[in-house]
Short mmCIF file of C-alpha atoms and ligand atoms in Angstrom, two decimals:
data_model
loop_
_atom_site.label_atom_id
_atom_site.label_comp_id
_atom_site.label_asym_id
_atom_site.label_seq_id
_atom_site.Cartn_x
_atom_site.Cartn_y
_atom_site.Cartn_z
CA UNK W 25 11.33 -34.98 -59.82
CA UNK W 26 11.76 -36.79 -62.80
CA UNK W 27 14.19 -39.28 -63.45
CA UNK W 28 17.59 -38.18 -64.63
CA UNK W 29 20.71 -39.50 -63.92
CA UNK W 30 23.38 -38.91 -60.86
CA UNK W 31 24.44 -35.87 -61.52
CA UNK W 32 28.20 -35.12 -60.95
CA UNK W 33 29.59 -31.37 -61.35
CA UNK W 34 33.66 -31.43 -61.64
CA UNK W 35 35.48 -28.66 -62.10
CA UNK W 36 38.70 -26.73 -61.00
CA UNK W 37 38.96 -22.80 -60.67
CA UNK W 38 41.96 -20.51 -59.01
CA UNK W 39 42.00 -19.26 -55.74
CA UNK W 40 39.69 -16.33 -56.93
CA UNK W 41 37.02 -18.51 -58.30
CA UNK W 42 37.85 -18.31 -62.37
CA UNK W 43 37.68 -21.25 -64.49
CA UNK W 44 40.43 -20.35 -67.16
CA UNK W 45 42.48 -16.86 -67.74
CA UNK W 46 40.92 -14.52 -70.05
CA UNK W 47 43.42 -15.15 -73.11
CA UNK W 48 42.84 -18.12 -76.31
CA UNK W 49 45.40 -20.35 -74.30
CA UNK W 50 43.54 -23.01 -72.08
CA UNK W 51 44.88 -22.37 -68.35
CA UNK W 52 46.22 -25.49 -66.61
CA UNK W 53 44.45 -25.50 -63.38
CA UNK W 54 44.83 -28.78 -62.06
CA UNK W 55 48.18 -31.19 -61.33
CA UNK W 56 48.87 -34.71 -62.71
CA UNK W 57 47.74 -36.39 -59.72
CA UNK W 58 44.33 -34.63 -59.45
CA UNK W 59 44.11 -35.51 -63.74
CA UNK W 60 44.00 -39.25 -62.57
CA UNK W 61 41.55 -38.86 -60.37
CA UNK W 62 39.44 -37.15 -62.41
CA UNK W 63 40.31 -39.85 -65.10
CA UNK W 64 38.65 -42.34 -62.23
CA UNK W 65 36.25 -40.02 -62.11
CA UNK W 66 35.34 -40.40 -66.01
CA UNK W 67 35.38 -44.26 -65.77
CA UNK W 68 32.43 -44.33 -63.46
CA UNK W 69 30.12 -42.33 -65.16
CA UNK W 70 27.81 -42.95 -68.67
CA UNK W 71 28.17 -39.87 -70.04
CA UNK W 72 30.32 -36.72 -69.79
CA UNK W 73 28.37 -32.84 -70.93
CA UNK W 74 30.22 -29.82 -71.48
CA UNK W 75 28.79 -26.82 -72.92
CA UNK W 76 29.67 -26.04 -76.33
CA UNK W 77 32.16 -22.64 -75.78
CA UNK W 78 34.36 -25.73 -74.02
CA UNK W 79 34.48 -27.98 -77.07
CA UNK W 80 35.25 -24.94 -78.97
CA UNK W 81 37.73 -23.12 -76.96
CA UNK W 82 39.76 -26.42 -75.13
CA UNK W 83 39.33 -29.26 -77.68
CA UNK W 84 39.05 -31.31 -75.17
CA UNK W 85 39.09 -35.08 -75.88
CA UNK W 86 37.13 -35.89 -72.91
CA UNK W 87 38.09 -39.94 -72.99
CA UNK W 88 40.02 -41.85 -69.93
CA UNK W 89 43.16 -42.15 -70.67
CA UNK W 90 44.49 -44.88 -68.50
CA UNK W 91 44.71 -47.50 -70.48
CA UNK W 92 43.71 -50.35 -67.09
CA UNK W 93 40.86 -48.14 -66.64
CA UNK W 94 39.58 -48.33 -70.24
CA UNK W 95 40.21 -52.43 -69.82
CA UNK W 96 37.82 -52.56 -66.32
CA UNK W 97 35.18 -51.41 -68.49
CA UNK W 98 35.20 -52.91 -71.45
CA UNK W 99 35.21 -55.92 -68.91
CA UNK W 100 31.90 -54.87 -67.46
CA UNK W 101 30.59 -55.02 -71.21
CA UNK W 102 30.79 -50.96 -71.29
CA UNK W 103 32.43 -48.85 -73.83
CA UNK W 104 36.27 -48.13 -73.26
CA UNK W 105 35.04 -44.44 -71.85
CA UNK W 106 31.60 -42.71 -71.45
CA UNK W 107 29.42 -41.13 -73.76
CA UNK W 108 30.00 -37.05 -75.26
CA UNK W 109 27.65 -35.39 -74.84
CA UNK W 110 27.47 -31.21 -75.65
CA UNK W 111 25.00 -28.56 -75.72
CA UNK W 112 24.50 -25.79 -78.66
CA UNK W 113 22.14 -22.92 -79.22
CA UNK W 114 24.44 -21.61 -82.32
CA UNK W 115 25.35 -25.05 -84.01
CA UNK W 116 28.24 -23.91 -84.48
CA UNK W 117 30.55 -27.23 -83.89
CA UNK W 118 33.21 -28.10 -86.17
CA UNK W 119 33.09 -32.02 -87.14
CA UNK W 120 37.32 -31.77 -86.91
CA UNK W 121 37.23 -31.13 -83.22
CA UNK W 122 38.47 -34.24 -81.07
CA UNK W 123 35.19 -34.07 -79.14
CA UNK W 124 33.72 -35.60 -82.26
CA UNK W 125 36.96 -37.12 -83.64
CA UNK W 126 38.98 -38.94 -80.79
CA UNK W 127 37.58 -42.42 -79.36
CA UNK W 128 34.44 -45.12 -80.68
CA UNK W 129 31.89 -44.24 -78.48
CA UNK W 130 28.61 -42.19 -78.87
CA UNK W 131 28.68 -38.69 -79.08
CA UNK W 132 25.66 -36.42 -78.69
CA UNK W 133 24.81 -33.12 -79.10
CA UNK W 134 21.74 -31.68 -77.88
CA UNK W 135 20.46 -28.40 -80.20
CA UNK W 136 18.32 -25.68 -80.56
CA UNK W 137 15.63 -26.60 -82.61
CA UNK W 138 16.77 -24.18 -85.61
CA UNK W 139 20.08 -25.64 -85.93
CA UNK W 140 19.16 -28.84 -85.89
CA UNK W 141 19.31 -29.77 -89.69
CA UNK W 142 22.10 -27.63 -90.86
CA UNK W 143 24.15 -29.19 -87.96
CA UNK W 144 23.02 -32.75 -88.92
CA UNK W 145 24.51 -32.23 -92.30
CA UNK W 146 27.64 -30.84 -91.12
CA UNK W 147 28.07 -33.02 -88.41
CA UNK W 148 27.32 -36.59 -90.66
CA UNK W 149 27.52 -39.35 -89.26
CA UNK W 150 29.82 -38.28 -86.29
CA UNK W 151 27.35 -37.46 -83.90
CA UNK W 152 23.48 -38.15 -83.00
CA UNK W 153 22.05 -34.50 -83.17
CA UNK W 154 19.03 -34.22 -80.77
CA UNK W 155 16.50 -31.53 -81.17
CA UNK W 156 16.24 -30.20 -77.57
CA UNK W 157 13.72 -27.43 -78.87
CA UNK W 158 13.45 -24.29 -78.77
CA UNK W 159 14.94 -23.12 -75.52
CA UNK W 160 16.87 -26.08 -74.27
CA UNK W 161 17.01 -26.64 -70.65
CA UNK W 162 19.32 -29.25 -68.58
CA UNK W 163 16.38 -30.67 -67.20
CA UNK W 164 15.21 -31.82 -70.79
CA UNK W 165 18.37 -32.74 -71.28
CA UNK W 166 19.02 -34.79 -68.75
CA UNK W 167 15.72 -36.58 -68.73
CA UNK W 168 16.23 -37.75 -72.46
CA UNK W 169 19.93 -38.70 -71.63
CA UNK W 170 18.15 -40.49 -68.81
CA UNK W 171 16.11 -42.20 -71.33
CA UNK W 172 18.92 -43.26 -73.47
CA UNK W 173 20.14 -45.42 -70.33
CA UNK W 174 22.64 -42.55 -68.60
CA UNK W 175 22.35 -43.22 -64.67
CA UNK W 176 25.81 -41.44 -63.84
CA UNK W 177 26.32 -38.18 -65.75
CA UNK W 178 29.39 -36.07 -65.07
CA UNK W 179 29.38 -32.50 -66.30
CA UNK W 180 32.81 -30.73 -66.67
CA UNK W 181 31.96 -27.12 -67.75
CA UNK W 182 32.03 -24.48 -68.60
CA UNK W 183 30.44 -22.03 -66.28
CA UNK W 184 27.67 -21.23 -68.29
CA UNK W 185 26.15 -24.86 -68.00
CA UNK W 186 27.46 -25.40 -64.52
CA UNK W 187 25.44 -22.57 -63.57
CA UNK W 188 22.37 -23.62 -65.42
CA UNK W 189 22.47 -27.11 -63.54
CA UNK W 190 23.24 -25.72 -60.12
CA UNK W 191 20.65 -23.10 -60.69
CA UNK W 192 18.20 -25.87 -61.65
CA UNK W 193 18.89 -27.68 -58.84
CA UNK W 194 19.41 -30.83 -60.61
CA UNK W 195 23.15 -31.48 -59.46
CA UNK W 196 23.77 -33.98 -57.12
CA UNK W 197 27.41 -33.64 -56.29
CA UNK W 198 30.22 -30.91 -56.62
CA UNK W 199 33.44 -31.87 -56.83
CA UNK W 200 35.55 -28.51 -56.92
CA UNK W 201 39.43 -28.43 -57.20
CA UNK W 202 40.94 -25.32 -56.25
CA UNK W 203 44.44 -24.55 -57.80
CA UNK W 204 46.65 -22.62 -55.80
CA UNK W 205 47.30 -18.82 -58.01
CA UNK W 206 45.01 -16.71 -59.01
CA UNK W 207 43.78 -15.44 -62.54
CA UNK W 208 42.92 -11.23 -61.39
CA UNK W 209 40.78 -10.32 -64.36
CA UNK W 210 37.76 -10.02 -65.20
CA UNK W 211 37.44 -10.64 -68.24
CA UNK W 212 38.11 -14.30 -67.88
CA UNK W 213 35.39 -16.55 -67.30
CA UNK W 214 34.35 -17.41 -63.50
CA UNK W 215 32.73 -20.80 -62.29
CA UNK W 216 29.75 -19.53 -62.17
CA UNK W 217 27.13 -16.01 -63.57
CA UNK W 218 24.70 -14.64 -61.51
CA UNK W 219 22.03 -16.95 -60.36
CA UNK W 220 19.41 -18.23 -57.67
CA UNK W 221 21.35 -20.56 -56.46
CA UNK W 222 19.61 -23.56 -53.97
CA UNK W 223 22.32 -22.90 -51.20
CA UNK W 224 22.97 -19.86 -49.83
CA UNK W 225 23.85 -18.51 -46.37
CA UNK W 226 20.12 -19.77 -45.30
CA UNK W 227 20.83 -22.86 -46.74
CA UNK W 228 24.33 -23.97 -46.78
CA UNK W 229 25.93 -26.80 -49.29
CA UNK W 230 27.01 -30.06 -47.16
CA UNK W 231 30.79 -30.63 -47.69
CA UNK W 232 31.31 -34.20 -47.82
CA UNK W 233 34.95 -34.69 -48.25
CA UNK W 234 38.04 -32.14 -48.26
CA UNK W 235 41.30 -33.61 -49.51
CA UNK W 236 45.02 -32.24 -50.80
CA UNK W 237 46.24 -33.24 -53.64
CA UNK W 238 49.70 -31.79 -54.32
CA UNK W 239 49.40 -28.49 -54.46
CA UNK W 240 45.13 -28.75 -54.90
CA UNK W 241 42.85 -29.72 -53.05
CA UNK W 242 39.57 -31.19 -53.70
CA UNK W 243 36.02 -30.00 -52.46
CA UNK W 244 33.40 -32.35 -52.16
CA UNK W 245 30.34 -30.81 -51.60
CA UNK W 246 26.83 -33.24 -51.27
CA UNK W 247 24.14 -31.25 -53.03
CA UNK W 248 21.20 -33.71 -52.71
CA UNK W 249 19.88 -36.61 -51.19
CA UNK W 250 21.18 -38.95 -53.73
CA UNK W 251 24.65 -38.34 -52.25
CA UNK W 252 24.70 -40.28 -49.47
CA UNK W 253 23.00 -43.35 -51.46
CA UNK W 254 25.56 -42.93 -54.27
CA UNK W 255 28.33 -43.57 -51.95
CA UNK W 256 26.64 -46.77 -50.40
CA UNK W 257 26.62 -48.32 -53.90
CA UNK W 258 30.38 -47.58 -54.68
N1 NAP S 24 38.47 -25.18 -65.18
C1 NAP S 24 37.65 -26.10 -65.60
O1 NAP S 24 37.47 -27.15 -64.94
C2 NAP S 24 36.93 -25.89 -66.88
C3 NAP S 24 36.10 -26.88 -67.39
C4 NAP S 24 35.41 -26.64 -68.58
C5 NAP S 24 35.55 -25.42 -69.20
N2 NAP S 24 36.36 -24.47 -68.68
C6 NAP S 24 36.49 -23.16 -69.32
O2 NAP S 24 35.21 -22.57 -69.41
C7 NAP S 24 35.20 -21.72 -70.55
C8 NAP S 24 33.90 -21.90 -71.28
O3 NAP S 24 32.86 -21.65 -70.39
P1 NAP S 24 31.57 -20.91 -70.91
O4 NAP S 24 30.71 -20.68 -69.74
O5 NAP S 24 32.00 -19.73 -71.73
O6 NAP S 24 30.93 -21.93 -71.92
P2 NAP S 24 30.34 -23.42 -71.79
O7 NAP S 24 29.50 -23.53 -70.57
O8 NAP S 24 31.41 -24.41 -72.02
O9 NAP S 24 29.42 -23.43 -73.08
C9 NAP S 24 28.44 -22.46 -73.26
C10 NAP S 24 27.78 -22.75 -74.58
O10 NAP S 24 27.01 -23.94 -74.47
C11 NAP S 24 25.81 -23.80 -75.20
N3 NAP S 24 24.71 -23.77 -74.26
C12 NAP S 24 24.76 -23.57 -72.91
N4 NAP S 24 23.53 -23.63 -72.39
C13 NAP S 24 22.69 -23.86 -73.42
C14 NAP S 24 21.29 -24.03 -73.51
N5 NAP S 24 20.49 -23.99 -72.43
N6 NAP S 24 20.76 -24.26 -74.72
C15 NAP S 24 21.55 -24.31 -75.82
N7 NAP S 24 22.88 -24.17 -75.81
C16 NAP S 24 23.44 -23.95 -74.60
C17 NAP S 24 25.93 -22.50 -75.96
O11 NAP S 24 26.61 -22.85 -77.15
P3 NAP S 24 26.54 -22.02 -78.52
O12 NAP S 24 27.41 -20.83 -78.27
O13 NAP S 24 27.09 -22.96 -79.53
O14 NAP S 24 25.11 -21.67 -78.73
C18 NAP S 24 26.80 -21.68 -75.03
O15 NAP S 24 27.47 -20.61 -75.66
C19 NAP S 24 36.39 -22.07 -71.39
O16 NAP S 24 37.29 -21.00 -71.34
C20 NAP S 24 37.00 -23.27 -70.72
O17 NAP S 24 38.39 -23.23 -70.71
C21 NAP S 24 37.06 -24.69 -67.55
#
């Protein structure tokens, strides 16, 4: 294996296993107590990926918000929250959306070679645009984030790239929230397509750590070796 860095998964689905409803409206899935924790979550890490439908569709901000957290960091000589970093075959990424807008710190978007130059001019000077050639895969991905000095990466969605990195079988940790309704419909998009996945009844995920919050709870599932050597360190 090649290096990359620790490889976090985090997401949060409804009882039947979809990551948002099927309407424009972004589906609250999670509580305010399980939003900290996933703020804590952010702190550790380098970098934070989500695929580009997510930047689109949620706007999401993708900072820590906490304002003690921002200060612990900036203490260890580390920017006040990770890294952006997103993922495009299309290019199309708006410079106005908060994933390039909201907070000093680097963003990067990693793009299909034939977007690469139109998207550098739209996106200026707001983002480093890496060509990730023609078919971009996580692996590359993650190796050249690897090389730009990312050793804890943590990848919030959507299900298209979660799939892609559990498929790969470069994910080290899942860390699945499960909210306590569910979504019934199809149409809305499910934590993960179809896939070879690396566990499977023959070879079943370890779950490392169950917990409630409020009405969630938390899954922790191990999903390499690098687990169990992660946790030493913190
Ligand atoms: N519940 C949660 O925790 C959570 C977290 C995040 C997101 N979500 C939900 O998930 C939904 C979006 O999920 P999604 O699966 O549709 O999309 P996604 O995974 O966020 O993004 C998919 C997009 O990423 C780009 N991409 C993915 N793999 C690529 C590759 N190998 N090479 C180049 N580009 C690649 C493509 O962008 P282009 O289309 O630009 O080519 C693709 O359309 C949203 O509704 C959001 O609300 C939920």
């Amino acid at each position: 294996m090649g290096d990359r860095p620790y490889t976090l998964l985090s997401c949060g689905i409804s009882i039947d296993g979809y990551l948002d409803s099927a309407s424009v409206k972004r589906l609250p899935l999670s509580n305010a107590a399980d939003l900290d924790r996933v703020d804590a979550v952010r702190a550790s890490c380098d970098a934070i990926l989500v695929g580009a439908a997510t930047v689109r569709n949620d706007n999401p901000r993708l900072l820590v918000r906490a304002a003690h957290r921002q200060r612990a960091r900036v203490a260890r000589r580390l920017p006040p929250a990770p890294a952006k970093v997103t993922v495009t075959a299309s290019g199309v990424l708006s410079p106005t959306a908060d994933f390039f807008t909201a907070g000093a710190v680097d963003k990067l978007v990693y793009a299909e070679s034939d977007v690469v130059d139109d998207l550098r001019d739209r996106l200026g000077g707001c983002a480093t645009v890496v060509d990730a050639g023609p078919h971009p895969s996580m692996d590359r991905v993650c190796a050249d984030l690897h090389e730009r000095g990312v050793r804890r990466l943590m990848v919030e969605g959507g299900g298209t790239i979660l799939t892609q990195f559990l498929t790969a079988d470069i994910a080290d940790e899942l860390q699945l929230v499960v909210a306590p309704f569910f979504v019934g419909d199809s149409q809305a998009r499910r934590f993960v397509s179809d896939g070879r996945f690396p566990f499977h009844p023959q070879r079943r995920a370890e779950l490392a750590e169950t917990k409630q919050i409020g009405d969630v709870v938390l899954l922790r599932y191990a999903l390499s070796e690098r687990f169990g050597a992660q946790q030493a360190i913190a």
